[in-house]
Coordinates of C-alpha atoms in Angstrom, one line a residue:
Chain A
X1 CA 55.8 15.5 17.9
X2 CA 53.6 16.7 14.9
X3 CA 55.9 14.7 12.0
X4 CA 55.1 11.5 14.4
X5 CA 51.7 12.4 14.6
X6 CA 51.5 12.4 10.8
X7 CA 53.4 9.5 10.0
X8 CA 51.1 7.5 12.2
X9 CA 47.9 9.6 10.0
X10 CA 49.5 8.4 6.7
X11 CA 50.0 5.3 8.0
X12 CA 46.4 4.5 8.8
X13 CA 45.6 6.4 5.5
X14 CA 47.6 3.7 3.7
X15 CA 46.1 0.7 5.4
X16 CA 42.4 1.9 5.8
X17 CA 41.0 0.9 2.3
X18 CA 42.6 -2.2 2.4
X19 CA 41.0 -2.8 5.5
X20 CA 37.9 -1.6 4.2
X21 CA 38.0 -4.1 1.5
X22 CA 38.6 -6.9 3.8
X23 CA 35.5 -5.8 5.7
X24 CA 33.1 -5.8 2.7
X25 CA 34.2 -8.7 1.6
X26 CA 33.8 -10.4 4.7
X27 CA 30.4 -8.7 4.8
X28 CA 29.5 -10.3 1.3
X29 CA 30.3 -13.7 2.5
X30 CA 27.9 -13.3 5.7
X31 CA 25.6 -11.8 3.2
X32 CA 25.5 -14.5 1.0
X33 CA 24.9 -17.0 4.3
X34 CA 22.3 -15.4 6.0
X35 CA 20.2 -12.7 3.9
X36 CA 19.9 -13.9 0.2
X37 CA 16.8 -16.1 1.0
X38 CA 14.9 -12.8 1.3
X39 CA 16.6 -9.9 -0.2
X40 CA 18.3 -11.8 -3.3
X41 CA 21.7 -12.9 -4.9
X42 CA 22.4 -9.4 -5.8
X43 CA 20.5 -7.6 -2.9
X44 CA 18.2 -6.6 -5.5
X45 CA 15.0 -8.0 -3.4
X46 CA 12.9 -11.3 -4.4
X47 CA 9.4 -10.0 -5.0
X48 CA 6.6 -12.9 -3.2
X49 CA 4.7 -14.1 -6.0
X50 CA 7.9 -14.0 -8.4
X51 CA 9.9 -16.7 -9.8
X52 CA 12.9 -15.5 -8.0
X53 CA 14.1 -17.9 -5.3
X54 CA 16.9 -17.6 -2.4
X55 CA 19.1 -20.0 -1.2
X56 CA 18.2 -23.3 -1.0
X57 CA 15.1 -22.7 -3.3
X58 CA 13.5 -21.2 0.0
X59 CA 10.8 -18.4 -1.0
X60 CA 11.6 -15.3 0.5
X61 CA 10.4 -11.7 0.4
X62 CA 12.5 -9.0 0.7
X63 CA 13.1 -5.3 -0.7
X64 CA 15.8 -4.6 -2.7
X65 CA 18.9 -3.1 -0.7
X66 CA 20.8 -1.5 -3.2
X67 CA 20.8 2.1 -2.4
X68 CA 19.2 2.0 1.2
X69 CA 23.1 2.6 2.2
X70 CA 24.7 1.8 5.8
X71 CA 22.3 3.9 7.3
X72 CA 19.1 1.5 6.9
X73 CA 21.2 -1.9 7.5
X74 CA 22.5 -0.3 10.6
X75 CA 19.4 0.1 12.1
X76 CA 18.0 -3.0 11.0
X77 CA 21.0 -5.2 12.0
X78 CA 21.8 -3.5 15.6
X79 CA 17.9 -3.2 17.0
X80 CA 17.9 -7.4 16.0
X81 CA 15.1 -6.3 13.3
X82 CA 17.2 -8.7 11.2
X83 CA 16.9 -11.7 10.2
X84 CA 13.3 -12.2 10.4
X85 CA 12.2 -15.2 10.7
X86 CA 9.0 -14.6 8.6
X87 CA 9.2 -12.2 6.2
X88 CA 5.5 -11.3 6.8
X89 CA 5.8 -10.4 10.2
X90 CA 6.7 -6.8 12.1
X91 CA 10.5 -7.0 12.4
X92 CA 10.9 -6.2 16.4
X93 CA 13.3 -5.6 18.6
X94 CA 15.8 -8.6 20.0
X95 CA 19.1 -9.2 20.5
X96 CA 20.6 -8.8 17.8
X97 CA 21.6 -12.2 15.9
X98 CA 25.5 -11.2 15.0
X99 CA 28.1 -9.8 16.7
X100 CA 29.2 -6.3 16.6
X101 CA 32.1 -7.3 14.3
X102 CA 29.5 -9.0 11.7
X103 CA 27.4 -6.0 12.0
X104 CA 30.1 -4.0 11.1
X105 CA 31.0 -6.2 8.1
X106 CA 27.5 -6.5 6.8
X107 CA 26.8 -2.8 7.2
X108 CA 30.1 -1.8 4.8
X109 CA 29.1 -4.4 2.3
X110 CA 25.4 -2.4 2.3
X111 CA 26.7 0.6 2.4
X112 CA 29.4 -0.5 -0.2
X113 CA 25.9 -0.8 -2.6
X114 CA 25.6 2.8 -2.5
X115 CA 23.0 4.8 0.0
X116 CA 23.7 7.1 3.0
X117 CA 25.8 6.5 5.4
X118 CA 25.0 5.7 9.5
X119 CA 23.8 9.6 10.6
X120 CA 25.4 11.2 13.7
X121 CA 22.7 12.0 16.1
X122 CA 24.0 15.1 18.6
X123 CA 20.7 15.3 20.6
X124 CA 22.7 17.6 23.0
X125 CA 22.6 20.7 19.9
X126 CA 18.7 19.8 19.6
X127 CA 16.2 22.5 21.4
X128 CA 13.8 20.5 23.5
X129 CA 10.8 22.8 23.3
X130 CA 11.2 22.6 19.7
X131 CA 11.8 18.8 20.4
X132 CA 8.6 18.3 21.9
X133 CA 6.7 20.4 19.1
X134 CA 8.1 18.4 16.7
X135 CA 7.3 15.0 18.3
X136 CA 3.9 16.0 19.0
X137 CA 3.1 16.7 15.2
X138 CA 5.1 13.8 14.1
X139 CA 5.8 10.7 16.0
X140 CA 3.4 11.2 19.0
X141 CA 0.4 9.9 17.2
X142 CA 1.7 6.6 16.9
X143 CA 4.7 6.2 19.4
X144 CA 2.6 8.4 22.2
X145 CA 3.7 11.5 23.9
X146 CA 5.6 9.6 26.3
X147 CA 7.2 7.7 24.1
X148 CA 5.8 4.1 25.3
X149 CA 4.6 2.8 21.9
X150 CA 1.1 2.4 20.8
X151 CA -0.9 0.6 18.2
X152 CA -1.8 1.4 14.4
X153 CA -4.3 -1.1 12.1
X154 CA -1.5 -3.7 11.0
X155 CA 1.8 -2.8 12.8
X156 CA 2.5 -2.2 17.0
X157 CA 5.0 1.1 17.1
X158 CA 7.6 0.2 19.6
X159 CA 8.4 1.9 22.6
X160 CA 11.2 4.1 21.9
X161 CA 13.4 4.0 25.7
X162 CA 15.5 0.9 24.2
X163 CA 16.4 2.7 20.8
X164 CA 20.1 4.6 21.0
X165 CA 19.9 8.2 19.4
X166 CA 21.7 6.8 16.5
X167 CA 18.9 4.3 15.8
X168 CA 16.2 7.0 16.7
X169 CA 17.9 9.1 13.7
X170 CA 18.3 6.4 11.0
X171 CA 14.5 5.2 11.8
X172 CA 13.3 8.6 11.3
X173 CA 15.2 9.0 7.4
X174 CA 14.1 5.2 6.8
X175 CA 10.9 4.5 8.3
X176 CA 10.8 1.1 8.6
X177 CA 8.1 -1.3 8.2
X178 CA 5.0 0.8 8.4
X179 CA 6.3 4.0 9.6
X180 CA 6.4 7.0 7.2
X181 CA 9.9 8.3 6.9
X182 CA 11.2 11.7 7.1
X183 CA 13.6 12.9 4.6
X184 CA 15.4 16.0 5.3
X185 CA 13.6 18.6 3.6
X186 CA 10.6 17.5 5.5
X187 CA 12.8 17.3 8.8
X188 CA 16.3 18.8 8.9
X189 CA 19.3 17.4 11.3
X190 CA 18.6 19.9 13.3
X191 CA 15.0 19.1 13.9
X192 CA 16.0 15.2 13.9
X193 CA 18.8 16.6 17.0
X194 CA 16.0 18.1 18.8
X195 CA 13.2 15.2 18.5
X196 CA 15.8 12.9 19.7
X197 CA 16.6 15.4 22.9
X198 CA 13.0 15.1 23.6
X199 CA 12.9 11.2 23.4
X200 CA 16.0 10.9 25.5
X201 CA 14.0 13.1 28.3
X202 CA 11.4 10.6 28.0
X203 CA 13.7 7.6 28.9
X204 CA 13.8 9.3 32.5
X205 CA 10.5 10.9 33.4
X206 CA 9.9 13.6 35.5
X207 CA 7.2 12.2 38.1
X208 CA 5.9 14.7 39.6
X209 CA 3.1 13.0 41.2
X210 CA 5.5 10.4 42.5
X211 CA 4.0 7.4 40.7
X212 CA 4.5 6.8 37.1
X213 CA 1.7 3.5 36.7
X214 CA 4.4 2.3 33.8
X215 CA 3.5 6.1 32.0
X216 CA 0.5 4.0 30.4
X217 CA -1.4 7.0 29.5
X218 CA -3.8 9.5 31.2
X219 CA -7.0 7.5 30.9
X220 CA -5.9 4.1 32.1
X221 CA -4.2 6.3 35.1
X222 CA -7.5 7.4 35.9
X223 CA -8.8 4.2 35.8
X224 CA -6.2 3.5 38.7
X225 CA -7.2 6.4 40.3
X226 CA -11.0 5.9 40.3
X227 CA -10.1 1.9 41.8
X228 CA -8.1 3.2 44.7
X229 CA -10.6 6.2 45.4
X230 CA -13.7 3.4 45.0
X231 CA -11.4 1.4 47.3
X232 CA -11.1 4.1 50.0
X233 CA -15.1 5.3 49.7
X234 CA -16.2 1.5 50.0
X235 CA -14.1 1.3 53.2
X236 CA -15.6 4.4 54.6
X237 CA -19.1 3.6 54.0
X238 CA -18.3 0.3 55.6
X239 CA -16.9 2.4 58.7
X240 CA -19.6 4.9 58.8
X241 CA -23.0 2.3 58.5
X242 CA -21.5 -0.1 61.3
X243 CA -23.5 -0.2 64.0
X244 CA -22.6 1.0 67.8
X245 CA -22.9 -1.6 70.3
X246 CA -24.3 -4.9 70.2
Chain B
X1 CA -27.3 6.2 56.6
X2 CA -29.9 5.2 53.6
X3 CA -32.8 4.8 55.8
X4 CA -32.0 8.2 56.9
X5 CA -31.8 9.5 53.7
X6 CA -35.0 8.1 53.0
X7 CA -36.7 9.8 56.1
X8 CA -35.7 13.3 55.0
X9 CA -36.9 12.5 51.3
X10 CA -40.2 11.3 52.9
X11 CA -39.7 14.8 55.0
X12 CA -39.5 17.0 52.3
X13 CA -42.1 15.6 49.7
X14 CA -44.4 13.5 51.8
X15 CA -46.2 15.8 53.5
X16 CA -49.9 16.3 53.5
X17 CA -50.7 12.9 52.0
X18 CA -52.4 12.1 55.2
X19 CA -55.4 10.8 55.1
X20 CA -56.7 10.5 58.7
X21 CA -57.9 13.6 60.8
X22 CA -58.5 12.3 63.9
X23 CA -55.0 12.9 65.5
X24 CA -53.5 9.8 67.0
X25 CA -51.7 8.8 70.2
X26 CA -48.5 10.3 69.8
X27 CA -45.7 7.2 69.0
X28 CA -42.5 9.6 69.0
X29 CA -42.1 12.1 71.8
X30 CA -42.2 15.5 71.0
X31 CA -39.0 16.6 70.3
X32 CA -37.6 20.1 70.9
X33 CA -37.1 22.6 68.1
X34 CA -33.8 22.7 67.1
X35 CA -34.2 26.2 64.9
X36 CA -30.2 27.0 65.1
X37 CA -29.6 23.6 63.5
X38 CA -32.5 24.3 61.3
X39 CA -30.4 27.6 60.4
X40 CA -27.1 25.9 59.6
X41 CA -28.8 23.2 57.9
X42 CA -30.5 26.0 55.2
X43 CA -27.1 28.0 55.6
X44 CA -24.6 25.3 54.2
X45 CA -27.6 24.4 51.6
X46 CA -27.5 27.8 50.6
X47 CA -23.8 27.8 50.3
X48 CA -23.8 24.9 48.2
X49 CA -26.1 26.9 45.7
X50 CA -23.7 29.1 45.6
X51 CA -21.0 27.6 45.1
X52 CA -22.7 25.8 42.4
X53 CA -24.2 28.6 40.7
X54 CA -20.6 30.0 40.6
X55 CA -19.7 26.7 38.1
X56 CA -21.9 27.9 35.1
X57 CA -20.5 31.6 34.9
X58 CA -16.7 30.1 35.6
X59 CA -17.2 27.5 32.7
X60 CA -18.1 30.5 30.5
X61 CA -15.4 33.0 30.6
X62 CA -12.7 31.4 28.6
X63 CA -10.0 34.6 29.5
X64 CA -9.8 32.8 32.8
X65 CA -6.9 31.2 31.7
X66 CA -5.2 27.9 33.4
X67 CA -6.5 28.4 36.4
X68 CA -10.4 28.0 35.2
X69 CA -9.8 24.1 35.6
X70 CA -9.4 24.8 39.2
X71 CA -11.7 27.1 40.2
X72 CA -14.3 24.9 37.9
X73 CA -13.0 21.7 40.2
X74 CA -13.3 24.2 43.3
X75 CA -16.7 25.5 43.2
X76 CA -18.5 21.6 42.3
X77 CA -16.3 20.2 45.2
X78 CA -17.3 23.2 47.4
X79 CA -21.0 22.6 46.0
X80 CA -20.8 18.7 46.8
X81 CA -19.0 19.1 50.5
X82 CA -21.4 21.8 51.4
X83 CA -24.2 19.4 50.9
X84 CA -22.7 16.4 52.4
X85 CA -22.2 18.9 55.8
X86 CA -26.1 19.7 55.5
X87 CA -26.9 16.0 55.1
X88 CA -24.5 15.5 58.5
X89 CA -26.1 18.5 60.6
X90 CA -29.6 17.0 59.4
X91 CA -29.1 13.4 60.2
X92 CA -27.2 14.2 63.5
X93 CA -29.6 17.3 65.0
X94 CA -32.7 17.5 63.4
X95 CA -33.5 13.8 62.6
X96 CA -34.7 12.2 66.0
X97 CA -31.9 9.7 66.9
X98 CA -33.7 6.3 68.1
X99 CA -31.2 3.2 68.5
X100 CA -32.6 -0.1 67.0
X101 CA -31.6 -3.3 68.6
X102 CA -33.7 -5.3 66.0
X103 CA -34.8 -4.3 62.9
X104 CA -38.7 -3.2 62.5
X105 CA -40.7 -6.3 60.8
X106 CA -41.9 -5.8 57.7
X107 CA -45.5 -3.7 57.9
X108 CA -47.7 -6.5 57.6
X109 CA -51.4 -5.2 58.1
X110 CA -52.6 -1.8 57.2
X111 CA -53.2 -0.6 61.0
X112 CA -49.6 -1.3 61.3
X113 CA -48.6 0.4 57.8
X114 CA -50.2 3.4 59.3
X115 CA -48.2 3.4 62.2
X116 CA -45.1 3.3 60.5
X117 CA -46.2 6.5 58.6
X118 CA -47.2 8.4 61.6
X119 CA -44.2 7.7 62.9
X120 CA -42.1 8.7 60.2
X121 CA -44.7 12.0 60.4
X122 CA -44.4 12.8 63.9
X123 CA -40.5 12.5 63.7
X124 CA -40.5 15.9 61.5
X125 CA -42.6 17.6 64.3
X126 CA -39.7 19.0 65.6
X127 CA -38.8 21.1 62.3
X128 CA -40.1 24.1 62.3
X129 CA -38.8 25.9 59.1
X130 CA -39.6 23.3 56.8
X131 CA -40.1 25.3 53.9
X132 CA -37.3 27.4 54.4
X133 CA -35.5 23.8 54.4
X134 CA -37.1 22.8 51.4
X135 CA -36.7 25.8 49.2
X136 CA -32.7 25.6 50.2
X137 CA -32.7 22.0 49.0
X138 CA -34.6 22.4 45.9
X139 CA -32.2 25.5 45.2
X140 CA -28.9 23.8 46.4
X141 CA -30.4 20.7 44.0
X142 CA -31.3 23.0 40.9
X143 CA -27.8 24.9 41.0
X144 CA -25.8 21.1 41.1
X145 CA -27.9 20.3 38.7
X146 CA -27.3 23.3 36.5
X147 CA -23.5 23.1 37.1
X148 CA -23.6 19.3 35.6
X149 CA -25.6 20.4 32.4
X150 CA -23.3 23.3 31.7
X151 CA -20.3 21.4 29.8
X152 CA -22.9 20.0 27.7
X153 CA -22.9 23.8 25.6
X154 CA -19.2 22.7 24.6
X155 CA -21.1 19.8 22.6
X156 CA -21.1 22.0 19.9
X157 CA -23.8 24.5 17.8
X158 CA -27.3 23.3 17.5
X159 CA -28.8 26.1 15.4
X160 CA -26.1 27.9 13.4
X161 CA -24.7 24.4 11.8
X162 CA -23.9 26.0 8.6
X163 CA -20.5 27.6 10.2
X164 CA -19.5 24.2 10.5
X165 CA -19.5 23.9 6.6
X166 CA -17.0 27.0 6.4
X167 CA -13.4 26.5 5.3
X168 CA -10.7 28.9 4.2
X169 CA -9.9 26.5 1.3
X170 CA -11.1 27.9 -2.2
X171 CA -9.3 27.7 -5.8
X172 CA -5.8 29.6 -5.4
X173 CA -4.9 29.2 -1.0
X174 CA -1.7 28.3 -0.8
X175 CA -0.5 25.6 1.6
X176 CA 1.8 26.2 4.1
X177 CA 3.6 24.4 6.8
X178 CA 3.5 24.6 10.8
X179 CA 5.9 27.7 10.3
X180 CA 4.0 29.4 7.8
X181 CA 6.0 28.9 4.8
X182 CA 4.5 27.3 1.3
X183 CA 5.1 23.6 0.5
X184 CA 6.8 23.0 -2.7
X185 CA 5.9 20.4 -4.4
X186 CA 8.8 18.3 -4.3
X187 CA 8.6 18.2 -0.5
X188 CA 6.3 15.7 -0.6
X189 CA 8.1 12.2 -0.7
X190 CA 6.8 8.7 -1.2
X191 CA 6.2 7.1 1.8
X192 CA 5.8 10.8 3.9
X193 CA 3.2 12.8 5.1
X194 CA 3.1 16.7 5.8
X195 CA 0.6 18.6 7.9
X196 CA -0.5 22.2 6.0
X197 CA -2.5 24.7 6.7
X198 CA -4.1 27.5 4.6
X199 CA -2.1 30.6 4.0
X200 CA -2.9 33.3 5.9
X201 CA -6.1 31.8 8.0
X202 CA -6.4 30.5 11.1
X203 CA -4.5 27.0 11.7
X204 CA -6.7 25.9 14.9
X205 CA -9.6 26.1 12.5
X206 CA -11.6 22.9 12.3
X207 CA -11.7 22.5 8.3
X208 CA -7.8 24.3 8.0
X209 CA -5.2 21.3 9.2
X210 CA -4.5 18.7 5.7
X211 CA -2.6 15.7 5.7
X212 CA -0.8 15.9 2.6
X213 CA 1.0 12.2 1.4
X214 CA 1.9 11.6 -1.9
X215 CA 1.4 7.9 -3.5
X216 CA 2.8 6.2 -6.6
X217 CA 0.4 7.4 -9.5
X218 CA -0.1 3.8 -10.6
X219 CA -1.8 3.2 -7.1
X220 CA -4.2 5.6 -7.3
X221 CA -8.2 5.0 -7.3
X222 CA -9.8 8.1 -6.8
X223 CA -13.4 8.3 -8.0
X224 CA -13.5 9.6 -12.1
X225 CA -14.8 12.9 -10.5
X226 CA -11.9 13.9 -8.7
X227 CA -9.4 13.0 -12.2
X228 CA -6.5 15.9 -12.0
X229 CA -7.5 16.5 -8.0
X230 CA -3.7 14.9 -6.9
X231 CA -0.9 16.2 -8.8
X232 CA 2.0 14.2 -9.0
X233 CA 0.2 11.4 -7.3
X234 CA -0.2 14.0 -4.5
X235 CA -3.5 13.8 -2.4
X236 CA -4.7 16.2 0.4
X237 CA -7.4 15.2 3.0
X238 CA -8.5 17.3 5.9
X239 CA -6.9 16.1 9.2
X240 CA -9.7 15.8 10.8
X241 CA -11.3 12.4 11.5
X242 CA -14.7 12.5 10.6
X243 CA -15.6 10.3 13.2
X244 CA -15.3 12.1 17.0
X245 CA -13.1 15.1 15.0
X246 CA -9.1 13.9 16.3
X247 CA -6.1 14.4 14.3
X248 CA -5.5 11.8 11.8
X249 CA -1.8 11.7 13.0
X250 CA -0.9 8.5 12.0
X251 CA -0.2 7.7 8.3
X252 CA 0.7 3.7 7.8
X253 CA 3.4 4.1 5.0
X254 CA 4.6 0.4 4.3
X255 CA 8.5 0.0 3.5
X256 CA 7.8 -3.2 1.8
X257 CA 4.2 -3.3 0.6
X258 CA 3.8 -7.4 -0.7
X259 CA 4.7 -8.5 2.4
X260 CA 2.5 -5.6 5.1
X261 CA -0.4 -3.8 5.0
X262 CA -1.0 -1.0 2.2
X263 CA -0.8 2.4 3.2
X264 CA -3.6 4.1 4.9
X265 CA -4.3 7.2 7.5
X266 CA -5.1 6.1 10.6
X267 CA -6.8 8.4 13.8
X268 CA -5.1 7.5 16.7
X269 CA -8.4 8.0 19.1
X270 CA -11.0 4.9 17.5
X271 CA -8.5 3.7 14.9
X272 CA -10.6 4.9 12.2
X273 CA -8.6 3.7 8.8
X274 CA -9.0 5.6 5.8
X275 CA -7.4 4.8 2.1
X276 CA -5.9 7.8 1.0
X277 CA -5.3 6.2 -3.0
X278 CA -9.4 6.0 -2.9
X279 CA -10.2 9.5 -2.0
X280 CA -10.4 8.9 1.9
X281 CA -12.4 6.0 1.8
X282 CA -13.2 4.0 5.5
X283 CA -11.2 0.7 5.7
X284 CA -12.2 0.5 9.2
X285 CA -13.3 1.9 12.0
X286 CA -16.1 3.7 13.7
X287 CA -15.9 6.6 11.0
X288 CA -19.3 6.9 9.5
X289 CA -18.1 9.0 6.5
X290 CA -15.2 9.2 4.1
X291 CA -12.4 12.0 5.0
X292 CA -12.9 15.0 2.7
X293 CA -10.5 15.1 0.0
X294 CA -9.0 18.6 -1.4
X295 CA -8.1 18.9 -5.1
X296 CA -4.2 20.3 -5.5
X297 CA -2.7 22.2 -8.2
X298 CA 0.7 23.0 -8.1
X299 CA 1.7 26.6 -9.2
X300 CA 4.8 28.4 -11.1
X301 CA 6.6 28.2 -8.4
X302 CA 6.4 24.7 -7.8
X303 CA 4.4 25.0 -4.7
X304 CA 1.1 23.3 -4.0
X305 CA -2.3 25.3 -4.1
X306 CA -5.8 24.0 -3.6
X307 CA -7.8 23.7 -6.9
X308 CA -11.0 24.3 -4.7
X309 CA -12.8 23.4 -1.6
X310 CA -13.5 19.8 -0.1
X311 CA -15.3 17.1 -1.1
X312 CA -17.6 17.2 1.7
X313 CA -18.1 18.8 4.9
X314 CA -14.7 18.7 7.1
X315 CA -14.8 17.5 11.0
X316 CA -16.9 15.1 12.8
X317 CA -20.1 14.2 11.6
X318 CA -23.2 16.0 13.4
X319 CA -26.9 16.3 12.6
X320 CA -27.8 15.1 8.9
X321 CA -24.3 14.4 7.4
X322 CA -23.7 10.9 8.3
X323 CA -23.4 9.7 4.8
X324 CA -20.7 7.9 3.4

């Protein structure tokens, strides 16, 4: 049994490099079809006002992808951030344009240019109280305490409800668009797991009051309460003030 | 409802303004005295006064902890409830009831106006303890007013404003993180931000928290007087917004600057936006003055420490510091 198992492992080990090389070359050809306008022929980026032009003379603008690693490529492609319709737009979450297989190939190609691999998120290893504290300090300013997203001047921090744990781990390390990045010496993998554990909690919030009102925050919720209380008061005043008889 | 309230107010304050001396024939039949109900109304107003007066000491005693908010709500709620109950007693028992089928016509002649005044005045004749009720009403009103004004004490110091300028930052004080560990300069990356506090000082003090970011040295546009304040491109600013004192919790750090906005520190409360490259200059929003900058140095162990104190008073603007 053990013998057969080790044979299988050996066969896999022999096949894997070849399969991986195939994946990279497929990724490169996909890259050349869809990405070079903005990221350049050799993935070294395109400056907006330089002479470099992408495929078909399209003037795009994008950062170098050398060294960003599979981590960043997986985030941008699996969240549907790329490709961008307009290089000056904020990438927004969409249905991914590429199939899962194509994404794997593109990620393998970008990963082959160097950089960090796709991280493994383990929210179950994190501590929720620590996650709450770290989220409050580092994330809540933009994404709000309930991870519903918010606003900064120049960008819209997205809600985190549809982000997978892996995507959250990737975004924290990359810092997409205007988000700051948090390297490992600022937030350790363990701390990151705690933050993800907290974000996972916000996906299924406990509404003790019974009605979440979209979790839009304390002040709008207060406005709703005032509106309801005001209506009740008006109705009461109407009942009290009604003339008897007649 | 409103006319009863007006009648009540007239009863309270309009006595003694009658100019006529000779009595007219009564319009309202003599009302029987309602002494027990007067006492009830006075007692309710007295209770309202007590409840409202309790608000002030509850507000002052911070050691009450979590229950303080509930007690504050209870005292105000009870006060309003007692006032409402007193009003009900007044309306139902002390003010004569009259069923009006047609509304009164507007008083046209002086005679009619006098009649109306007399009507109101005589309606109050059923009250025997007007002074007691007046004092009870005034006491309840004064206590409620005091309760509602009490929170203004939290707006800040009025006299000793010099304490607002004091901070723990002076030359040689090390920057530490939330856990009290010193911050090595190499932990501050371009595109990343850190919150720092003075070593061994109160983290919650207004002048304590810092936001620390690293910019590319060629992007720095600090005023000449601040040359050398940013070793390795690391700049530190007070984390307290100069507008309303919120924490500057947003750092806008573009991944690819040519197609997006430049780096900025943003306050999440009202979106005051400050330029970390240009000494905390206000780029946008309601903030009235620049973010105070703290000069930095790197010590022999590679850790960050302060090279002086803030460039201006930290915290929200108050009397006399609203300048850019």
